Short mmCIF file of C-alpha atoms in Angstrom, two decimals:
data_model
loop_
_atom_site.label_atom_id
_atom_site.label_comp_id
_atom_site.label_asym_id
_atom_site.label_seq_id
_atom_site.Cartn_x
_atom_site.Cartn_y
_atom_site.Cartn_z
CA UNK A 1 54.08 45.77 36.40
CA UNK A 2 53.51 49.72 36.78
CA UNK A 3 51.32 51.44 34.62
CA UNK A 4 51.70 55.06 33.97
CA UNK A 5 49.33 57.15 34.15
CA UNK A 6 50.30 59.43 31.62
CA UNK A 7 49.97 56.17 29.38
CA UNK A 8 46.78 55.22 30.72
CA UNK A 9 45.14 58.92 29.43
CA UNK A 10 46.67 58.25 25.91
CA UNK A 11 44.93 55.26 25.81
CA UNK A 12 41.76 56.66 27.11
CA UNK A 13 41.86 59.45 24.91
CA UNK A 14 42.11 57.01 22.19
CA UNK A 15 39.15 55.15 23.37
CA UNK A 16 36.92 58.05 23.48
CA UNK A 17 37.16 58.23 20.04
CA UNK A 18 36.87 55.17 18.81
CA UNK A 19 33.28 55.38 21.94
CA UNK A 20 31.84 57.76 19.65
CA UNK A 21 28.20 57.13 19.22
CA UNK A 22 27.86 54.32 22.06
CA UNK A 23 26.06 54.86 25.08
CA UNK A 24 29.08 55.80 26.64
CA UNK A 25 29.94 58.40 24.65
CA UNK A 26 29.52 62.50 25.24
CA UNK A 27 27.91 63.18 22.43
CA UNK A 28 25.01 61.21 24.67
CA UNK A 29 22.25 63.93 25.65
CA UNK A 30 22.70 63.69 29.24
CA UNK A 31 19.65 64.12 31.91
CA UNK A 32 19.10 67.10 34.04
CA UNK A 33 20.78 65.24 36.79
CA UNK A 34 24.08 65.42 34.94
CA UNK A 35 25.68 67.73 32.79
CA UNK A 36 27.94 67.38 29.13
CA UNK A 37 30.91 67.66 31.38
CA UNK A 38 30.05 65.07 33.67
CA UNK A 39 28.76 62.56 30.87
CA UNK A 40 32.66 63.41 29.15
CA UNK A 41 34.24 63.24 32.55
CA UNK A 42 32.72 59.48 33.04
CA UNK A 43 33.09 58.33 30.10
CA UNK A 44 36.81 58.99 29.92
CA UNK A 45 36.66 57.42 33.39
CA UNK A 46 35.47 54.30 31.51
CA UNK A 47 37.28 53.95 28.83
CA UNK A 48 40.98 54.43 31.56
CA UNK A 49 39.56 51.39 33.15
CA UNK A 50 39.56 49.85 30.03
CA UNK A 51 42.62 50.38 29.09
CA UNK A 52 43.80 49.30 32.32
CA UNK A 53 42.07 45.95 32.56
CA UNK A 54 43.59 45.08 28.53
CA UNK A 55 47.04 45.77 29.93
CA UNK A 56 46.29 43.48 32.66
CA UNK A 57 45.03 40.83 30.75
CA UNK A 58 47.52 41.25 28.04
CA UNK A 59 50.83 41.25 30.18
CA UNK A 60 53.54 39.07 28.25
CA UNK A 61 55.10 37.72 31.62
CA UNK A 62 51.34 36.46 32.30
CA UNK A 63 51.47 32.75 33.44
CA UNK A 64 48.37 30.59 33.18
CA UNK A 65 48.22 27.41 35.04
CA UNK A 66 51.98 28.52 36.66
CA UNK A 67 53.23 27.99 33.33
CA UNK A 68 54.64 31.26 31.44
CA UNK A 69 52.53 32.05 28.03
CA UNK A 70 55.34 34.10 26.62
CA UNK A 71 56.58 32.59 23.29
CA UNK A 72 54.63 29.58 23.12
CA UNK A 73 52.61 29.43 20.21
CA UNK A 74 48.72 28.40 20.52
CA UNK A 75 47.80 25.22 20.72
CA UNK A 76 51.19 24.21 20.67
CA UNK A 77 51.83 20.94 22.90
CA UNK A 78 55.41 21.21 24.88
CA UNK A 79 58.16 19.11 25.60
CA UNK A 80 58.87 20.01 29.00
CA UNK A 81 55.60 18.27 30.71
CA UNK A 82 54.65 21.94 31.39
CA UNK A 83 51.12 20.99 28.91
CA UNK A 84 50.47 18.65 32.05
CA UNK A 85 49.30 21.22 34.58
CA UNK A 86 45.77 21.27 34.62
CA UNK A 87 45.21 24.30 37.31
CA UNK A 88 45.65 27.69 37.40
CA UNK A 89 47.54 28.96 39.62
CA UNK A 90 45.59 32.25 39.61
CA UNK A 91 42.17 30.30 40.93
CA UNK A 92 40.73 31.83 43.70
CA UNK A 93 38.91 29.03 44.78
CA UNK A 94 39.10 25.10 44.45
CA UNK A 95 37.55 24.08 40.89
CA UNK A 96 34.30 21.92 41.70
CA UNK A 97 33.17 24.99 44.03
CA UNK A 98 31.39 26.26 41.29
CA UNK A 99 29.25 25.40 38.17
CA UNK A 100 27.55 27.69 35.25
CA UNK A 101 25.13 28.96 36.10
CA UNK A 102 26.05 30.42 39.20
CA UNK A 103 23.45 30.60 42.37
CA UNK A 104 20.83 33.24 41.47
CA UNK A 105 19.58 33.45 45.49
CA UNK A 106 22.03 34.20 48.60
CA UNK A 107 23.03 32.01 51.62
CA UNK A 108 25.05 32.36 54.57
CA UNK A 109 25.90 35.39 55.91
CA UNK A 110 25.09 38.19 53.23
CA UNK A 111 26.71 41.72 53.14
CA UNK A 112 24.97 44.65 50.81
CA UNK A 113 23.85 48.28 49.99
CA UNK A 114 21.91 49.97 47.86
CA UNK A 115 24.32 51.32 44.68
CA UNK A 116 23.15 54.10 42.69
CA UNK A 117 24.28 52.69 39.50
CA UNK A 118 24.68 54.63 36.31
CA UNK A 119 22.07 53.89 33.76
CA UNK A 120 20.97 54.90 30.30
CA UNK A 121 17.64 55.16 28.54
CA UNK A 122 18.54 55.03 25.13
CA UNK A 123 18.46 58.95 25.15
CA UNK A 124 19.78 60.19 28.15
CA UNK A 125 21.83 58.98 31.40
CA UNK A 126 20.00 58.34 34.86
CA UNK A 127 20.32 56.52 38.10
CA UNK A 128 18.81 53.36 38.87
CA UNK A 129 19.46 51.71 42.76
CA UNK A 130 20.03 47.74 42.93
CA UNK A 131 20.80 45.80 45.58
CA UNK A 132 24.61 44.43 45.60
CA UNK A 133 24.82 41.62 47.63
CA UNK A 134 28.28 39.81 48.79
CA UNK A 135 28.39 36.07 50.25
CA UNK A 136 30.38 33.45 50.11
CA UNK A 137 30.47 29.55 49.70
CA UNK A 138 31.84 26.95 50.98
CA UNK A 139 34.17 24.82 49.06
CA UNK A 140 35.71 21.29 49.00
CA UNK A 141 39.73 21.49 50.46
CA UNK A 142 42.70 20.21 49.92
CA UNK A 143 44.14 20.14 53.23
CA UNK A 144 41.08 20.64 54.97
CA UNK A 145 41.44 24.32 55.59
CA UNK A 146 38.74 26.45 55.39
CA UNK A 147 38.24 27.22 51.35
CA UNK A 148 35.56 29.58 49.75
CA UNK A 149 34.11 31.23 46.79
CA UNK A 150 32.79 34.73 46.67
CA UNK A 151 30.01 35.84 45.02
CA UNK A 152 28.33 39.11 44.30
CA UNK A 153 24.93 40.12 42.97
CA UNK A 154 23.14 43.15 41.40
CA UNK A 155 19.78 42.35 41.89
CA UNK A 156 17.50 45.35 40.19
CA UNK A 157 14.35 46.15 41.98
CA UNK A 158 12.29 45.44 38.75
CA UNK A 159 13.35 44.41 35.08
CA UNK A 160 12.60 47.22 33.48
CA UNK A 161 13.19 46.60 29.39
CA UNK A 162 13.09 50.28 29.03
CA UNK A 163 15.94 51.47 30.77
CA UNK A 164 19.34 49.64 32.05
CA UNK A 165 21.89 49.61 34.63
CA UNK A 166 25.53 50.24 33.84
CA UNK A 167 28.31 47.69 35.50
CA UNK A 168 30.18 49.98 38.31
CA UNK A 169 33.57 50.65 38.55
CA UNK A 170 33.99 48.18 41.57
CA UNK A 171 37.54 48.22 43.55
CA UNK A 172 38.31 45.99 46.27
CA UNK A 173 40.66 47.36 49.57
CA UNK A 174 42.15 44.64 52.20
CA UNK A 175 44.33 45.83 54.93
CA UNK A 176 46.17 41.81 55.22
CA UNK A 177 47.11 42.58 51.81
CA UNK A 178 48.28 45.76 52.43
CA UNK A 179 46.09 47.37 49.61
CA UNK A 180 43.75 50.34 49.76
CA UNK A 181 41.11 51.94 47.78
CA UNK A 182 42.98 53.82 44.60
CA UNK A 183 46.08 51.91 44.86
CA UNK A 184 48.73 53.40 42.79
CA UNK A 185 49.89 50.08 41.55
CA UNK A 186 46.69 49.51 40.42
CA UNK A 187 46.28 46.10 42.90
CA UNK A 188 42.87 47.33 43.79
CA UNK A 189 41.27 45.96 40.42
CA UNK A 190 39.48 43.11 40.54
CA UNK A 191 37.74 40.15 38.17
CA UNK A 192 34.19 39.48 38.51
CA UNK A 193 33.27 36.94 35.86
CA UNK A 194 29.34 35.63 34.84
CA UNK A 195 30.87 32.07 34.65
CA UNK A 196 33.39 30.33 37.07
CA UNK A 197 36.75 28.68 36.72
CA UNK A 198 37.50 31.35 34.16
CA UNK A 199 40.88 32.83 33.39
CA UNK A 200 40.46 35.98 31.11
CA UNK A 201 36.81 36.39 31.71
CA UNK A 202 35.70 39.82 33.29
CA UNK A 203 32.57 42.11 33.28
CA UNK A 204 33.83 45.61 31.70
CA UNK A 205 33.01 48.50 33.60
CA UNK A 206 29.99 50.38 32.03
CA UNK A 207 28.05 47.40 30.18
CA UNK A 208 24.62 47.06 30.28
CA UNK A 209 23.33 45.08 32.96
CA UNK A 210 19.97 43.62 31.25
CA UNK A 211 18.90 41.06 34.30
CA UNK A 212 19.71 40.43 37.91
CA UNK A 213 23.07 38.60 37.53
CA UNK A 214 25.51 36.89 39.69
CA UNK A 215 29.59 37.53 39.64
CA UNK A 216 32.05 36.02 41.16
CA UNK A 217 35.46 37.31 42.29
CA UNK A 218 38.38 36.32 40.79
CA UNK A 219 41.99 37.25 40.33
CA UNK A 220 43.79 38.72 37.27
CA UNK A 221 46.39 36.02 35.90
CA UNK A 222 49.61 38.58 36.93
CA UNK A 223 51.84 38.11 39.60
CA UNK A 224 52.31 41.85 40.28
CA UNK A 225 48.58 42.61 40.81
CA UNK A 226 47.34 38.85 42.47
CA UNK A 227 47.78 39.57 46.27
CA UNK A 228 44.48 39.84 46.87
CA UNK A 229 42.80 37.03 49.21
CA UNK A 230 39.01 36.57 49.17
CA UNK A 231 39.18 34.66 51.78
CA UNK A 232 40.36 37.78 54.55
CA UNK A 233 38.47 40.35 55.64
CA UNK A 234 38.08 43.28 52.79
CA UNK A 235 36.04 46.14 51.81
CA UNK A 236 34.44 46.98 48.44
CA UNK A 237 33.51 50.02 46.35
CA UNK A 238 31.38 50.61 44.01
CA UNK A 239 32.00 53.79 41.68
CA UNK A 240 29.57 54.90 38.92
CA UNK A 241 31.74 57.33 37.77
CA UNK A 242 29.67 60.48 37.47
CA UNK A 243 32.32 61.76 40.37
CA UNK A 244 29.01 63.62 42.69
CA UNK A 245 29.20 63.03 46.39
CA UNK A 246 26.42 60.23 46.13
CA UNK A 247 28.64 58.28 43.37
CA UNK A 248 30.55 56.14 45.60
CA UNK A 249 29.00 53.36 47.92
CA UNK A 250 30.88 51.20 50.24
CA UNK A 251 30.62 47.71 51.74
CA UNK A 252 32.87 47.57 54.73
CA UNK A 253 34.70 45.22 56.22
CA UNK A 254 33.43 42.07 54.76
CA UNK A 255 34.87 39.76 58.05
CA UNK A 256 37.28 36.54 57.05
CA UNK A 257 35.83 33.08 55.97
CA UNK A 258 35.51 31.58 59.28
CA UNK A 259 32.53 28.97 58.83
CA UNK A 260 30.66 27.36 61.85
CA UNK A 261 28.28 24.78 61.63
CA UNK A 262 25.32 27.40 61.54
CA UNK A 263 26.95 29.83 58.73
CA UNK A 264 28.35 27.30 56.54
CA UNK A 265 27.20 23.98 57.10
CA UNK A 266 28.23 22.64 54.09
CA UNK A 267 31.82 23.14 55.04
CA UNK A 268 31.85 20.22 57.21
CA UNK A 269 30.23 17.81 55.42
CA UNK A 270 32.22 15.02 53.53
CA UNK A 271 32.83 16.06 49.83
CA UNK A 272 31.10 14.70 47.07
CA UNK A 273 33.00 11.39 45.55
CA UNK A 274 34.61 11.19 42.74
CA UNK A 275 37.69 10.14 40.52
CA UNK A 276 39.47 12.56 41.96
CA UNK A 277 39.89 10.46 45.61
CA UNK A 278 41.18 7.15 43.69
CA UNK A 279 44.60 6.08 45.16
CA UNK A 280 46.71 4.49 47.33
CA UNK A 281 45.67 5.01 50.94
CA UNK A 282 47.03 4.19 54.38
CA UNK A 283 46.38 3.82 57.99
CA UNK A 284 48.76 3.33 60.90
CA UNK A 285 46.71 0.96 62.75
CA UNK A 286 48.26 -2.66 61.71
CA UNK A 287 50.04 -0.88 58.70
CA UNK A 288 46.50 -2.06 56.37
CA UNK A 289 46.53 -0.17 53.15
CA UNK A 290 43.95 0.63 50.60
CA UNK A 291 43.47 0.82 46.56
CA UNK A 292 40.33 3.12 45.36
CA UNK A 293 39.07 3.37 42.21
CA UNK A 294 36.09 5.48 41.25
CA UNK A 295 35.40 5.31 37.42
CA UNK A 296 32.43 6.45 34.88
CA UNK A 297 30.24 3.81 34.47
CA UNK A 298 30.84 1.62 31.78
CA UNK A 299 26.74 1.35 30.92
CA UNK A 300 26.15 4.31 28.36
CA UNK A 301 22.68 4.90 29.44
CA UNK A 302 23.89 5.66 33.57
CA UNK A 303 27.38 7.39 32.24
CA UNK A 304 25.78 11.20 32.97
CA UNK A 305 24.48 10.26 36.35
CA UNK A 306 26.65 6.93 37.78
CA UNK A 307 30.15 6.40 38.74
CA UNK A 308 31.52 2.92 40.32
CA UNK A 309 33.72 2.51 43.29
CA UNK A 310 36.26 -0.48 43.38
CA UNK A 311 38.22 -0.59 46.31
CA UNK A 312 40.67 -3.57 47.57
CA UNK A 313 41.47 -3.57 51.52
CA UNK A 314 44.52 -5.59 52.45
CA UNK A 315 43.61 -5.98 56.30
CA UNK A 316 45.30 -9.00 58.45
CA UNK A 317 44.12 -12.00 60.24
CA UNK A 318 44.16 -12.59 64.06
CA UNK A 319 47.91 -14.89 63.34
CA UNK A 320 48.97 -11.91 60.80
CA UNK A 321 48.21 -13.30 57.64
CA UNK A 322 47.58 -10.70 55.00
CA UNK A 323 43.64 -10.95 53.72
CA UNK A 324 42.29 -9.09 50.39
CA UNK A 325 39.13 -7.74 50.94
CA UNK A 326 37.52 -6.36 47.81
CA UNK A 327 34.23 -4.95 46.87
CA UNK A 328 32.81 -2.83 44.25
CA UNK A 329 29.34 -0.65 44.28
CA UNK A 330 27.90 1.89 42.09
CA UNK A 331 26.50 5.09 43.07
CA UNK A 332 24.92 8.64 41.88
CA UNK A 333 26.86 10.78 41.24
CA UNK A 334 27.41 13.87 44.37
CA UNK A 335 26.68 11.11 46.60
CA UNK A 336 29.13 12.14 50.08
CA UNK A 337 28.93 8.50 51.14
CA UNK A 338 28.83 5.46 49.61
CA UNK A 339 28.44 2.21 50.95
CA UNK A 340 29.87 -1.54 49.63
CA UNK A 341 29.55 -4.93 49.98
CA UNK A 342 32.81 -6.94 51.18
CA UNK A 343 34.30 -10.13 49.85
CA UNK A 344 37.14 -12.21 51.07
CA UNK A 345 39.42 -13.15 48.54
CA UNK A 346 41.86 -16.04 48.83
CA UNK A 347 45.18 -16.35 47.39
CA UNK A 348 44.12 -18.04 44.60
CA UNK A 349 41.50 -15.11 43.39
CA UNK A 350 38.39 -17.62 45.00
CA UNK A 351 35.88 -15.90 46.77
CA UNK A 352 34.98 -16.87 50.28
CA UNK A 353 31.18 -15.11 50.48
CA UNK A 354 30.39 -12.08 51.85
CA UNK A 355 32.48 -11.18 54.22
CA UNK A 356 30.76 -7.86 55.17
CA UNK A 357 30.41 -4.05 54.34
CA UNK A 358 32.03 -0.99 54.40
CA UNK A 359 30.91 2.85 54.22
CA UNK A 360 33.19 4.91 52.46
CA UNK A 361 33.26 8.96 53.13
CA UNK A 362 35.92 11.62 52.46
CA UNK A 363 36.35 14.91 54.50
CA UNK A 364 39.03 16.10 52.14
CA UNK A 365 40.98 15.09 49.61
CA UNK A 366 43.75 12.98 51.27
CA UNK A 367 41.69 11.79 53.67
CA UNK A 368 39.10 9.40 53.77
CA UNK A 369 37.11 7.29 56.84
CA UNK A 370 34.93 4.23 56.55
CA UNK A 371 32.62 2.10 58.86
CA UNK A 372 32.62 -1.51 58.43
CA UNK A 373 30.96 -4.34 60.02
CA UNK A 374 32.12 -8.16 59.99
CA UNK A 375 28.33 -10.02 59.54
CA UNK A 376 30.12 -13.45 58.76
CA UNK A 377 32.53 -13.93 61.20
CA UNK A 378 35.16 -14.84 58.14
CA UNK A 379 38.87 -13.62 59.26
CA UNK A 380 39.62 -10.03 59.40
CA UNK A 381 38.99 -7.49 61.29
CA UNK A 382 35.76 -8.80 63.98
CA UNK A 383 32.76 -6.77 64.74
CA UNK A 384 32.12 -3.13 63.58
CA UNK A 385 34.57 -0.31 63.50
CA UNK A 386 36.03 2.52 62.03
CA UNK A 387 38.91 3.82 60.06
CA UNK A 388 40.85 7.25 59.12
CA UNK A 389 42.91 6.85 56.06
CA UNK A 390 45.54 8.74 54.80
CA UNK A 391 46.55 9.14 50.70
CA UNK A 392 49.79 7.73 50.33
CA UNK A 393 50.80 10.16 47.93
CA UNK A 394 49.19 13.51 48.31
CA UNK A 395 47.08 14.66 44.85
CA UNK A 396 49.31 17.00 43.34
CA UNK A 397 50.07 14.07 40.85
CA UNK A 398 50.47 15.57 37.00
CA UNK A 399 48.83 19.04 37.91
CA UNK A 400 45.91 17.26 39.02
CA UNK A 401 43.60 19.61 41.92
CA UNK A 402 41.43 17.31 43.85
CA UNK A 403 39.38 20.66 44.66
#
């Protein structure tokens, strides 16, 4: 979708008008540092982006979730299953990556400048530096690629209450996506949202920045403009507006996600357990197969912070006969491992004693591998050992994102 520019100044030129008495408008006093032209030229500046960002947002082909929004009245539940996706197809990370509030202190490898960010006074505009910091995180995977989130902070060198900064212009380049600095499709843009797993949700260029805040990146929900990937190598700028030689600051060549062991240790570590890893699993060694279910707890009082793990392992005998092995366990809730005791279970549902345990752990979402140990010498598999099991079905059941 290609926005003209001519149409873009009609709507700025419309906004500048309706800016008339906020901080961003001319009629502002401006400091010595800038003159009435400048303050004019900016705030026009502003009020384009603006405009720009609405149209983006409120593009009638936009599809949410993969599903098109066009003509579907809200709240409306439809007949075609389509109310059954559950995922944007916009994210630009997996879902549980992130909670509100977002990290308020860095980790990893961190990539920043100084920003001379537009500010105002209540009487007159000036400069304030902050730190911007970039970094990412390491996220849970689906297929057990590499998957991150990226953040970005303006940390101001004190909270002054008598003065404060103005949100940047901010414009994202990437040479894998074939999109530079002023694009003239406008694919430069970018979301940075206060909250994650948002949609619509972006910071407006030229707010007041009141505290030290964290952002983090996200796509706009259109097709035309979402090439972008967070996850390559890209650059950022970050524009106050005031067009001097000094109102542009760069961070270069952020490198691709590539996490090691010391950068990102968390990215190979087993993921937290939850519902989302209850299935139908498999393993090629004597064709056993699993059923795992992880469930709230039914005890009100441990619903916030427990979850259960049922689990039934149909493993065979020495002469082949089929054996249930069943156990349940609860467990806090993040926990990466969790480990059961065993029963054997005849055919007629009677319990033979404990037959063992088992450690359960799962490195992504379709995957998961458990110890066990045989203390009773009852049949089934003898000794300790160790299995990899595969989902039989991979999670992309009813929109679900095991993320």
């Amino acid at each position: 979708m290609f926005i003209p520019s001519a149409t873009l100044r009609g709507v700025a030129a419309f906004a500048l008008l309706a800016l008339s008495g906020a901080a961003v408008a001319s009629s502002v006093t401006p400091s010595a540092a800038f003159s009435a032209a400048q303050v004019s030229a900016q705030a026009e500046a502003v009020a384009t982006n603006h405009a720009l960002v609405q149209r983006l947002l409120a593009n009638p082909e936009r599809t949410l979730g993969g599903v098109s929004t066009q003509g579907i009245a809200p709240g409306t539940r439809q007949n075609n299953s389509t109310d059954e996706v559950s995922a944007s197809s916009y994210r630009a990370y997996p879902p549980s990556c992130l909670s509100n509030p977002l990290p308020t202190t860095t980790s990893g490898p961190v990539y920043s400048a100084q920003v001379p960010l537009a500010a105002y006074n209540g009487t007159q505009y000036i400069i304030e530096t902050a730190t911007i910091s970039v970094w990412r995180v390491a996220c849970p995977s689906l297929t057990g690629q590499a998957a991150s989130a990226t953040l970005m902070r303006i940390q101001r060198a004190a909270e002054l209450t008598t003065q404060y900064p103005l949100f940047p212009d901010i414009r994202m380049a990437q040479t894998s996506s074939g999109v530079g600095f002023d694009d003239l499709t406008y694919r430069d843009y970018i979301r940075l949202a206060r909250e994650p797993n948002t949609i619509l949700e972006g910071e407006p260029t030229n707010i007041s920045v009141f505290n030290s805040t964290t952002y983090v990146l996200e796509y706009y929900p259109d097709a035309s403009y979402n090439v972008q990937n967070f996850n390559n190598s890209f650059s950022l700028r970050f524009d106050n507006l005031f067009g001097q030689s000094t109102s542009k600051t760069f961070i270069n060549n952020i490198p691709a996600y590539a996490p090691t062991a010391a950068t990102y240790p968390a990215a190979f570590q087993p993921m937290p357990v939850s519902g989302f890893q209850s299935g139908n699993y498999v393993t090629t060694l004597n064709n056993e197969n699993m059923l795992i279910q992880i469930y709230q707890s039914p005890v009100v009082a441990d619903s916030a912070t427990k979850r259960y793990l049922l689990f039934t392992w149909v493993a065979y005998a020495a002469d082949g006969t089929a054996l249930n092995l069943e156990g349940n366990t609860v467990f806090n809730i993040g926990a990466q491992s969790v480990t059961s005791p065993v029963v054997l279970v005849g055919n007629n549902g009677v319990q033979s004693g404990i037959w063992g345990n088992v450690t359960f752990s799962f490195s992504d979402c379709n995957t998961a591998q458990f110890t066990y140990t045989n203390t009773s010498g009852l049949p089934g598999p003898s000794g300790s050992g160790t299995r990899t099991w595969n989902r039989l079905f991979s999670l992309y059941l009813n929109g679900l994102v095991c993320q």
